[in-house]
mmCIF file of C-alpha atoms in Angstrom:
data_model
loop_
_atom_site.group_PDB
_atom_site.id
_atom_site.type_symbol
_atom_site.label_atom_id
_atom_site.label_comp_id
_atom_site.label_asym_id
_atom_site.label_seq_id
_atom_site.Cartn_x
_atom_site.Cartn_y
_atom_site.Cartn_z
ATOM 1 C CA MET A 236 113.369 156.696 23.806
ATOM 2 C CA ARG A 237 114.188 155.771 27.386
ATOM 3 C CA GLY A 238 114.093 152.049 26.611
ATOM 4 C CA LYS A 239 116.528 152.438 23.732
ATOM 5 C CA GLY A 240 119.083 154.134 25.980
ATOM 6 C CA LEU A 241 118.666 151.373 28.535
ATOM 7 C CA ILE A 242 119.343 148.671 25.931
ATOM 8 C CA THR A 243 122.494 150.498 24.781
ATOM 9 C CA ALA A 244 123.690 150.852 28.371
ATOM 10 C CA VAL A 245 123.090 147.150 29.051
ATOM 11 C CA ILE A 246 124.973 146.128 25.886
ATOM 12 C CA ILE A 247 127.953 148.382 26.701
ATOM 13 C CA LEU A 248 128.130 147.225 30.327
ATOM 14 C CA THR A 249 127.895 143.544 29.318
ATOM 15 C CA PHE A 250 130.646 144.001 26.763
ATOM 16 C CA ALA A 251 132.853 145.817 29.279
ATOM 17 C CA ALA A 252 132.311 143.065 31.859
ATOM 18 C CA LEU A 253 133.110 140.326 29.319
ATOM 19 C CA MET A 254 136.270 142.106 28.186
ATOM 20 C CA THR A 255 137.425 142.573 31.787
ATOM 21 C CA TYR A 256 136.738 138.882 32.452
ATOM 22 C CA ALA A 257 138.656 137.856 29.329
ATOM 23 C CA VAL A 258 141.673 139.981 30.205
ATOM 24 C CA VAL A 259 141.815 139.253 33.935
ATOM 25 C CA SER A 260 140.662 135.633 34.262
ATOM 26 C CA LEU A 261 141.274 134.013 30.875
ATOM 27 C CA GLN A 262 144.478 136.066 30.360
ATOM 28 C CA VAL A 263 144.037 136.368 26.594
ATOM 29 C CA PHE A 264 146.781 138.980 26.285
ATOM 30 C CA SER A 265 149.504 137.340 28.367
ATOM 31 C CA GLU A 266 151.721 135.032 26.363
ATOM 32 C CA GLY A 267 153.753 133.564 29.158
ATOM 33 C CA THR A 268 157.471 134.119 29.547
ATOM 34 C CA GLY A 269 160.162 133.613 26.951
ATOM 35 C CA VAL A 270 160.446 134.564 23.291
ATOM 36 C CA ARG A 271 158.534 132.568 20.701
ATOM 37 C CA PRO A 272 160.335 131.158 17.627
ATOM 38 C CA LEU A 273 158.837 133.794 15.305
ATOM 39 C CA GLY A 274 159.851 136.600 17.680
ATOM 40 C CA GLU A 275 163.334 135.113 17.891
ATOM 41 C CA PHE A 276 163.593 135.179 14.086
ATOM 42 C CA TYR A 277 162.592 138.835 13.943
ATOM 43 C CA LEU A 278 164.990 139.847 16.724
ATOM 44 C CA GLU A 279 167.838 137.904 15.095
ATOM 45 C CA ASN A 280 167.220 139.614 11.753
ATOM 46 C CA SER A 281 166.648 143.125 13.045
ATOM 47 C CA TYR A 282 168.925 143.658 16.029
ATOM 48 C CA PHE A 283 171.463 140.941 16.726
ATOM 49 C CA GLY A 284 172.572 139.389 13.440
ATOM 50 C CA ASP A 285 175.468 140.550 11.265
ATOM 51 C CA TYR A 286 173.165 141.375 8.337
ATOM 52 C CA SER A 287 170.418 142.990 10.453
ATOM 53 C CA ALA A 288 169.630 146.692 10.780
ATOM 54 C CA LYS A 289 171.114 146.914 14.298
ATOM 55 C CA SER A 290 168.001 148.701 15.498
ATOM 56 C CA PRO A 291 165.936 147.796 18.566
ATOM 57 C CA GLU A 292 162.781 149.061 16.833
ATOM 58 C CA VAL A 293 161.942 145.839 14.998
ATOM 59 C CA VAL A 294 159.119 147.221 12.859
ATOM 60 C CA THR A 295 161.202 150.009 11.331
ATOM 61 C CA SER A 296 164.129 147.719 10.638
ATOM 62 C CA ILE A 297 161.872 145.213 8.885
ATOM 63 C CA LEU A 298 160.238 148.026 6.873
ATOM 64 C CA TRP A 299 163.468 149.556 5.597
ATOM 65 C CA ASP A 300 165.678 146.477 5.543
ATOM 66 C CA TYR A 301 164.650 143.068 4.275
ATOM 67 C CA ARG A 302 161.158 144.303 3.390
ATOM 68 C CA GLY A 303 162.691 147.459 1.922
ATOM 69 C CA ILE A 304 161.678 147.085 -1.729
ATOM 70 C CA ASP A 305 158.063 146.778 -0.626
ATOM 71 C CA THR A 306 158.335 150.027 1.341
ATOM 72 C CA LEU A 307 159.988 151.681 -1.647
ATOM 73 C CA PHE A 308 156.952 150.862 -3.791
ATOM 74 C CA GLU A 309 154.631 151.943 -0.998
ATOM 75 C CA THR A 310 156.314 155.347 -1.106
ATOM 76 C CA ALA A 311 155.970 155.275 -4.888
ATOM 77 C CA VAL A 312 152.206 154.752 -4.562
ATOM 78 C CA PHE A 313 151.952 157.809 -2.314
ATOM 79 C CA PHE A 314 154.125 159.766 -4.742
ATOM 80 C CA LEU A 315 151.863 158.783 -7.650
ATOM 81 C CA ALA A 316 148.728 159.764 -5.725
ATOM 82 C CA ILE A 317 150.133 163.251 -5.149
ATOM 83 C CA ILE A 318 151.306 163.546 -8.763
ATOM 84 C CA GLY A 319 147.800 162.513 -9.856
ATOM 85 C CA SER A 320 146.059 165.157 -7.759
ATOM 86 C CA LEU A 321 148.487 167.817 -8.984
ATOM 87 C CA THR A 322 147.797 166.798 -12.584
ATOM 88 C CA ILE A 323 144.044 167.129 -12.159
ATOM 89 C CA PHE A 324 144.479 170.718 -10.950
ATOM 90 C CA ARG A 325 147.242 171.601 -13.353
ATOM 91 C CA LEU A 326 147.834 175.323 -13.913
ATOM 92 C CA THR A 327 150.015 177.290 -16.313
ATOM 93 C CA LYS A 328 152.584 179.779 -15.010
ATOM 94 C CA GLU A 329 150.262 182.791 -15.470
ATOM 95 C CA GLN A 330 147.388 180.970 -13.823
ATOM 96 C CA GLU A 331 149.702 180.034 -10.976
ATOM 97 C CA LYS A 332 150.490 183.726 -10.483
ATOM 98 C CA GLU A 333 146.801 184.587 -10.700
ATOM 99 C CA VAL A 334 146.004 182.035 -8.021
ATOM 100 C CA LYS A 335 148.653 183.478 -5.694
ATOM 101 C CA LYS A 336 147.334 187.053 -5.985
ATOM 102 C CA VAL A 337 145.473 188.342 -2.947
ATOM 103 C CA GLU A 338 142.309 190.119 -4.083
ATOM 104 C CA SER A 339 140.621 191.229 -0.880
ATOM 105 C CA ALA A 340 142.215 191.084 2.546
ATOM 106 C CA PRO A 341 141.889 187.440 3.585
ATOM 107 C CA THR A 342 139.789 186.817 6.656
ATOM 108 C CA GLU A 343 141.910 185.550 9.496
ATOM 109 C CA LEU A 344 140.865 184.121 12.826
ATOM 110 C CA THR A 345 141.025 185.982 16.141
ATOM 111 C CA PRO A 346 144.376 187.023 17.698
ATOM 112 C CA ILE A 347 143.987 184.325 20.358
ATOM 113 C CA VAL A 348 143.860 181.556 17.759
ATOM 114 C CA LYS A 349 146.659 183.084 15.699
ATOM 115 C CA ASP A 350 149.059 183.421 18.642
ATOM 116 C CA VAL A 351 148.373 179.900 19.881
ATOM 117 C CA THR A 352 148.896 178.625 16.321
ATOM 118 C CA LYS A 353 152.328 180.286 16.222
ATOM 119 C CA VAL A 354 153.437 178.483 19.388
ATOM 120 C CA ILE A 355 151.901 175.152 18.409
ATOM 121 C CA VAL A 356 153.377 175.176 14.900
ATOM 122 C CA ALA A 357 156.869 175.479 16.390
ATOM 123 C CA MET A 358 156.121 172.616 18.778
ATOM 124 C CA ILE A 359 154.689 170.453 15.969
ATOM 125 C CA LEU A 360 157.861 170.933 13.928
ATOM 126 C CA ALA A 361 159.966 169.761 16.879
ATOM 127 C CA VAL A 362 157.704 166.813 17.720
ATOM 128 C CA SER A 363 157.443 165.602 14.113
ATOM 129 C CA ALA A 364 161.225 165.795 13.669
ATOM 130 C CA SER A 365 161.595 163.788 16.864
ATOM 131 C CA ILE A 366 159.102 161.157 15.646
ATOM 132 C CA ALA A 367 160.952 160.793 12.349
ATOM 133 C CA LEU A 368 164.551 160.901 13.589
ATOM 134 C CA HIS A 369 163.925 158.540 16.522
ATOM 135 C CA GLY A 370 162.175 156.138 14.154
ATOM 136 C CA HIS A 371 164.900 153.528 14.649
ATOM 137 C CA LEU A 372 164.511 153.660 18.456
ATOM 138 C CA THR A 373 160.840 154.235 19.214
ATOM 139 C CA PRO A 374 157.549 153.584 17.390
ATOM 140 C CA GLY A 375 157.128 156.043 14.549
ATOM 141 C CA GLY A 376 159.285 156.759 11.553
ATOM 142 C CA GLY A 377 159.431 158.765 8.365
ATOM 143 C CA PHE A 378 155.829 158.483 7.236
ATOM 144 C CA GLN A 379 154.360 159.145 10.680
ATOM 145 C CA GLY A 380 156.714 162.069 11.289
ATOM 146 C CA GLY A 381 155.960 163.505 7.855
ATOM 147 C CA SER A 382 152.211 163.279 8.436
ATOM 148 C CA ALA A 383 152.676 165.139 11.739
ATOM 149 C CA LEU A 384 154.833 167.726 9.956
ATOM 150 C CA ALA A 385 152.073 168.391 7.410
ATOM 151 C CA VAL A 386 149.753 169.467 10.253
ATOM 152 C CA ALA A 387 151.843 172.642 10.697
ATOM 153 C CA PRO A 388 151.072 174.219 7.281
ATOM 154 C CA LEU A 389 147.483 172.999 7.592
ATOM 155 C CA LEU A 390 147.093 174.899 10.891
ATOM 156 C CA ILE A 391 148.635 178.018 9.348
ATOM 157 C CA ILE A 392 146.218 177.789 6.397
ATOM 158 C CA ALA A 393 143.294 177.470 8.828
ATOM 159 C CA ALA A 394 144.292 180.213 11.288
ATOM 160 C CA TYR A 395 145.903 182.708 8.903
ATOM 161 C CA SER A 396 145.431 181.999 5.221
ATOM 162 C CA LYS A 397 147.034 180.239 2.283
ATOM 163 C CA TYR A 398 148.536 183.580 1.239
ATOM 164 C CA ALA A 399 150.381 183.979 4.550
ATOM 165 C CA LEU A 400 152.171 180.706 3.851
ATOM 166 C CA GLU A 401 153.019 181.719 0.295
ATOM 167 C CA LYS A 402 154.209 185.184 1.367
ATOM 168 C CA ASN A 403 156.701 183.537 3.711
ATOM 169 C CA GLY A 404 158.198 181.491 0.913
ATOM 170 C CA LEU A 405 156.448 178.122 1.141
ATOM 171 C CA ASP A 406 154.507 177.854 -2.107
ATOM 172 C CA LYS A 407 153.529 174.801 -4.112
ATOM 173 C CA THR A 408 156.662 174.779 -6.260
ATOM 174 C CA ARG A 409 158.971 174.878 -3.237
ATOM 175 C CA ALA A 410 156.994 172.091 -1.549
ATOM 176 C CA LEU A 411 157.313 169.979 -4.680
ATOM 177 C CA ILE A 412 161.069 170.611 -4.849
ATOM 178 C CA LEU A 413 161.424 169.554 -1.195
ATOM 179 C CA ARG A 414 159.395 166.418 -1.868
ATOM 180 C CA SER A 415 161.535 165.559 -4.891
ATOM 181 C CA ILE A 416 164.689 165.977 -2.788
ATOM 182 C CA GLY A 417 163.217 163.504 -0.317
ATOM 183 C CA LEU A 418 162.391 160.925 -2.982
ATOM 184 C CA LEU A 419 165.799 161.341 -4.627
ATOM 185 C CA GLY A 420 167.447 160.840 -1.237
ATOM 186 C CA ILE A 421 165.553 157.578 -0.659
ATOM 187 C CA ALA A 422 166.549 156.292 -4.122
ATOM 188 C CA LEU A 423 170.206 157.251 -3.619
ATOM 189 C CA VAL A 424 170.429 155.645 -0.167
ATOM 190 C CA ALA A 425 168.876 152.514 -1.662
ATOM 191 C CA LEU A 426 171.537 152.400 -4.398
ATOM 192 C CA VAL A 427 174.598 153.200 -2.233
ATOM 193 C CA PRO A 428 175.217 149.511 -1.210
ATOM 194 C CA LEU A 429 175.706 148.575 -4.888
ATOM 195 C CA LEU A 430 178.931 150.635 -4.905
ATOM 196 C CA SER A 431 180.499 148.452 -2.207
ATOM 197 C CA GLY A 432 179.376 145.165 -3.678
ATOM 198 C CA GLY A 433 176.142 144.756 -1.746
ATOM 199 C CA PHE A 434 172.568 144.421 -2.965
ATOM 200 C CA VAL A 435 169.896 147.093 -3.291
ATOM 201 C CA MET A 436 168.674 148.453 0.086
ATOM 202 C CA GLN A 437 171.186 146.416 2.078
ATOM 203 C CA ASN A 438 171.811 147.930 5.492
ATOM 204 C CA GLN A 439 174.491 146.124 7.511
ATOM 205 C CA PRO A 440 177.461 145.979 7.375
ATOM 206 C CA ILE A 441 177.677 148.713 4.726
ATOM 207 C CA PHE A 442 176.285 151.675 6.683
ATOM 208 C CA PRO A 443 177.813 152.474 10.093
ATOM 209 C CA ALA A 444 175.456 151.339 12.859
ATOM 210 C CA GLU A 445 176.714 153.998 15.270
ATOM 211 C CA ILE A 446 178.046 157.519 14.832
ATOM 212 C CA GLY A 447 179.879 159.013 17.795
ATOM 213 C CA GLY A 448 178.527 156.335 20.136
ATOM 214 C CA GLN A 449 174.915 157.091 19.140
ATOM 215 C CA LEU A 450 172.939 154.204 17.682
ATOM 216 C CA ILE A 451 171.543 155.301 14.301
ATOM 217 C CA GLY A 452 170.566 151.900 12.902
ATOM 218 C CA GLY A 453 172.678 152.048 9.750
ATOM 219 C CA SER A 454 170.663 153.377 6.824
ATOM 220 C CA LEU A 455 167.414 153.639 8.808
ATOM 221 C CA ILE A 456 167.985 157.239 9.926
ATOM 222 C CA TYR A 457 168.672 158.404 6.347
ATOM 223 C CA TYR A 458 165.585 156.640 4.992
ATOM 224 C CA ASN A 459 163.464 158.054 7.806
ATOM 225 C CA PHE A 460 164.756 161.586 7.256
ATOM 226 C CA PHE A 461 164.136 161.566 3.493
ATOM 227 C CA GLU A 462 160.729 159.918 3.867
ATOM 228 C CA PHE A 463 159.882 162.583 6.479
ATOM 229 C CA LEU A 464 160.780 165.307 3.977
ATOM 230 C CA ALA A 465 158.944 163.663 1.068
ATOM 231 C CA VAL A 466 155.701 162.953 2.961
ATOM 232 C CA GLY A 467 155.582 166.318 4.782
ATOM 233 C CA ALA A 468 156.244 168.360 1.642
ATOM 234 C CA GLY A 469 153.913 166.219 -0.492
ATOM 235 C CA PHE A 470 151.002 166.727 1.888
ATOM 236 C CA THR A 471 151.819 170.450 2.081
ATOM 237 C CA ALA A 472 151.642 170.753 -1.718
ATOM 238 C CA VAL A 473 148.216 169.084 -1.780
ATOM 239 C CA PHE A 474 146.921 171.259 1.084
ATOM 240 C CA LEU A 475 148.090 174.415 -0.715
ATOM 241 C CA LEU A 476 146.338 173.232 -3.865
ATOM 242 C CA LEU A 477 143.091 172.427 -2.089
ATOM 243 C CA SER A 478 143.004 175.792 -0.292
ATOM 244 C CA ILE A 479 142.777 177.748 -3.562
ATOM 245 C CA PRO A 480 139.329 179.385 -3.530
ATOM 246 C CA GLU A 481 136.863 177.683 -5.836
ATOM 247 C CA GLU A 482 135.798 180.985 -7.390
ATOM 248 C CA LYS A 483 139.292 181.562 -8.696
ATOM 249 C CA PHE A 484 139.441 178.114 -10.202
ATOM 250 C CA LYS A 485 136.102 178.610 -11.923
ATOM 251 C CA LYS A 486 137.236 181.974 -13.281
ATOM 252 C CA ILE A 487 140.423 180.477 -14.715
ATOM 253 C CA LEU A 488 138.500 177.656 -16.373
ATOM 254 C CA GLU A 489 136.093 180.117 -17.983
ATOM 255 C CA VAL A 490 138.940 182.213 -19.387
ATOM 256 C CA LYS A 491 140.302 179.152 -21.140
ATOM 257 C CA LYS A 492 136.939 178.464 -22.758
ATOM 258 C CA MET B 246 158.356 153.771 44.069
ATOM 259 C CA SER B 247 158.436 157.344 45.253
ATOM 260 C CA VAL B 248 155.700 159.782 46.146
ATOM 261 C CA LEU B 249 155.672 160.988 42.505
ATOM 262 C CA PHE B 250 154.225 157.619 41.484
ATOM 263 C CA TYR B 251 151.214 158.051 43.761
ATOM 264 C CA ILE B 252 150.658 161.705 42.765
ATOM 265 C CA GLY B 253 150.704 160.616 39.117
ATOM 266 C CA ALA B 254 148.236 157.784 39.744
ATOM 267 C CA LEU B 255 145.940 160.225 41.570
ATOM 268 C CA LEU B 256 146.068 162.647 38.618
ATOM 269 C CA ILE B 257 145.112 159.826 36.219
ATOM 270 C CA VAL B 258 142.097 158.953 38.405
ATOM 271 C CA ILE B 259 141.095 162.648 38.503
ATOM 272 C CA GLY B 260 141.349 162.646 34.699
ATOM 273 C CA GLY B 261 138.969 159.700 34.473
ATOM 274 C CA ILE B 262 136.445 161.484 36.686
ATOM 275 C CA CYS B 263 136.740 164.671 34.588
ATOM 276 C CA ASP B 264 136.116 162.638 31.435
ATOM 277 C CA LEU B 265 132.965 161.177 32.982
ATOM 278 C CA PHE B 266 131.686 164.628 34.023
ATOM 279 C CA GLY B 267 132.540 166.036 30.596
ATOM 280 C CA ALA B 268 130.557 163.279 28.870
ATOM 281 C CA LEU B 269 127.582 163.773 31.213
ATOM 282 C CA GLY B 270 127.636 167.537 30.645
ATOM 283 C CA LEU B 271 127.849 167.114 26.893
ATOM 284 C CA LEU B 272 124.684 164.997 27.022
ATOM 285 C CA LYS B 273 122.695 166.987 29.557
ATOM 286 C CA PHE B 274 123.559 170.698 29.215
ATOM 287 C CA PRO B 275 120.957 172.861 27.455
ATOM 288 C CA ASN B 276 122.767 174.786 24.685
ATOM 289 C CA PHE B 277 125.940 174.873 22.584
ATOM 290 C CA TYR B 278 128.001 177.210 24.753
ATOM 291 C CA VAL B 279 127.478 175.340 28.007
ATOM 292 C CA ARG B 280 128.103 172.063 26.209
ATOM 293 C CA LEU B 281 131.356 173.513 24.898
ATOM 294 C CA HIS B 282 132.314 174.146 28.506
ATOM 295 C CA ALA B 283 131.667 170.487 29.300
ATOM 296 C CA ALA B 284 133.742 169.413 26.283
ATOM 297 C CA THR B 285 136.642 171.551 27.507
ATOM 298 C CA VAL B 286 136.382 169.917 30.931
ATOM 299 C CA GLY B 287 136.784 166.651 29.019
ATOM 300 C CA THR B 288 139.905 167.793 27.149
ATOM 301 C CA ILE B 289 141.746 169.769 29.845
ATOM 302 C CA GLY B 290 140.682 167.704 32.842
ATOM 303 C CA GLY B 291 140.404 164.423 30.977
ATOM 304 C CA ALA B 292 143.457 164.595 28.719
ATOM 305 C CA VAL B 293 145.975 167.147 30.034
ATOM 306 C CA VAL B 294 145.752 166.221 33.727
ATOM 307 C CA PRO B 295 146.176 162.443 33.150
ATOM 308 C CA LEU B 296 149.027 163.103 30.689
ATOM 309 C CA PHE B 297 150.859 165.060 33.376
ATOM 310 C CA GLY B 298 149.912 162.207 35.706
ATOM 311 C CA VAL B 299 151.552 159.687 33.364
ATOM 312 C CA ALA B 300 154.675 161.870 33.258
ATOM 313 C CA LEU B 301 154.911 161.982 37.075
ATOM 314 C CA LEU B 302 154.083 158.280 37.372
ATOM 315 C CA ALA B 303 156.819 157.361 34.896
ATOM 316 C CA LEU B 304 159.329 159.533 36.760
ATOM 317 C CA GLY B 305 158.423 157.854 40.030
ATOM 318 C CA ALA B 306 158.493 154.262 38.722
ATOM 319 C CA ASP B 307 162.044 152.911 39.119
ATOM 320 C CA PHE B 308 161.188 149.554 37.514
ATOM 321 C CA LEU B 309 160.069 151.108 34.201
ATOM 322 C CA PRO B 310 162.512 150.995 31.256
ATOM 323 C CA HIS B 311 162.944 154.275 29.316
ATOM 324 C CA ARG B 312 160.984 156.155 31.954
ATOM 325 C CA TYR B 313 162.516 159.554 31.111
ATOM 326 C CA ALA B 314 161.485 159.181 27.456
ATOM 327 C CA ILE B 315 157.909 158.292 28.483
ATOM 328 C CA ALA B 316 157.763 161.191 30.937
ATOM 329 C CA GLY B 317 159.115 163.685 28.388
ATOM 330 C CA ALA B 318 156.770 162.564 25.614
ATOM 331 C CA SER B 319 153.644 162.711 27.783
ATOM 332 C CA PHE B 320 154.649 166.069 29.257
ATOM 333 C CA ILE B 321 155.108 167.617 25.785
ATOM 334 C CA THR B 322 151.823 166.110 24.557
ATOM 335 C CA GLY B 323 150.114 167.523 27.645
ATOM 336 C CA ILE B 324 151.507 171.012 26.972
ATOM 337 C CA ILE B 325 150.364 170.893 23.324
ATOM 338 C CA VAL B 326 146.817 169.843 24.289
ATOM 339 C CA LEU B 327 146.803 172.454 27.079
ATOM 340 C CA LEU B 328 147.523 175.159 24.482
ATOM 341 C CA ALA B 329 145.380 173.815 21.645
ATOM 342 C CA ALA B 330 142.163 172.938 23.495
ATOM 343 C CA PRO B 331 141.257 176.457 24.783
ATOM 344 C CA ALA B 332 142.135 178.025 21.425
ATOM 345 C CA GLY B 333 139.950 175.494 19.632
ATOM 346 C CA ALA B 334 137.057 176.022 22.024
ATOM 347 C CA HIS B 335 137.461 179.781 21.618
ATOM 348 C CA ALA B 336 137.371 179.483 17.821
ATOM 349 C CA LEU B 337 134.238 177.306 17.974
ATOM 350 C CA ALA B 338 132.406 179.675 20.327
ATOM 351 C CA TYR B 339 133.446 182.722 18.289
ATOM 352 C CA ALA B 340 132.261 181.117 15.047
ATOM 353 C CA ALA B 341 128.929 180.038 16.553
ATOM 354 C CA HIS B 342 128.359 183.535 17.966
ATOM 355 C CA LYS B 343 129.263 185.243 14.697
ATOM 356 C CA ALA B 344 127.117 182.954 12.554
ATOM 357 C CA LYS B 345 124.128 183.402 14.924
ATOM 358 C CA LEU B 346 123.508 179.688 14.814
ATOM 359 C CA VAL B 347 122.727 179.188 18.473
ATOM 360 C CA GLU B 348 119.550 180.374 20.111
ATOM 361 C CA TRP B 349 120.202 181.643 23.607
ATOM 362 C CA LYS B 350 119.081 184.180 26.165
ATOM 363 C CA PRO B 351 122.202 185.758 27.661
ATOM 364 C CA LYS B 352 122.264 188.006 30.721
ATOM 365 C CA VAL B 353 125.343 189.835 29.368
ATOM 366 C CA ASP B 354 126.665 189.790 25.804
ATOM 367 C CA HIS B 355 130.099 191.406 25.584
ATOM 368 C CA LEU B 356 130.589 190.287 22.002
ATOM 369 C CA LYS B 357 127.474 192.004 20.671
ATOM 370 C CA GLU B 358 129.398 194.487 18.523
ATOM 371 C CA VAL B 359 131.157 191.633 16.647
ATOM 372 C CA ARG B 360 127.818 190.277 15.563
ATOM 373 C CA GLU B 361 126.652 193.293 13.605
#
């Protein structure tokens, strides 16, 4: 037992020493000064050129600009995954009502957890909106912001209950409507350039790069906002579905038999 | 570089030490509750304190681009962890006490009535 721990310690320390040596002496991470040709190409096509996205965040501008169709299908894959899971657990209108009914008082966590959840949910909403809407300036974007947004309903389900969320108006149908609005928004923004003689998902010079002196990166902010909505609401719908008690599901299935 | 830079750097070093103590405690302490204490030392001392340290360090570093954005982001993250970590530890301890999963010999048990 003691020998095993010693071997692990020796391996970890050797690895740490080698990594330190590689970083400090061999300088594996420093690339010298100046921009390489590939980096120059990306900068030219994301920030400086006439047909770029005019956004300093190169990754986002590549994702939603000249690699845009690929991202569109990526979103479609996510959309299909959610549609698939909703189809597996498909319920009729009466069953939907049955699932929403509170039978016994749901067990909630202690007041300490509930109060902290209230504060943190508000902060998560603000942080996720900031991640999504600053997607053209800082690392992050619609998908990352939407995933952070989906943590808020998940925390409420854990600390309170699924019924608390539904009582306050956020049920599965509403989440699905929100998600559809997001997807529709992405499709419409993608098609807007066709009206002014551009091609699908073109960014510059069709969309304004700045509004009121604020850099918005052309179409990037719209894509990020709608993706934020679609991903956040899609995850929320799946979480609401998964938090239905198994007993209720089994009861509904038996009734149908 | 102002004095804020050095205060921030000091806080980051303190965070590293807290992380080390938290890891040691998690390995060596006898039962769940005391280990939970060590884990909280790791999250509050090892995550919140260095995050505030990064915020101060960024504010004090004149050479850093976008230093206000870095400071704001790490400060907000620090506040969120500062709120979430104690609540999480509380929920864990409460659940373990209620489920009677942990064997222990307490001197005082103020939560006895919850257990019945």
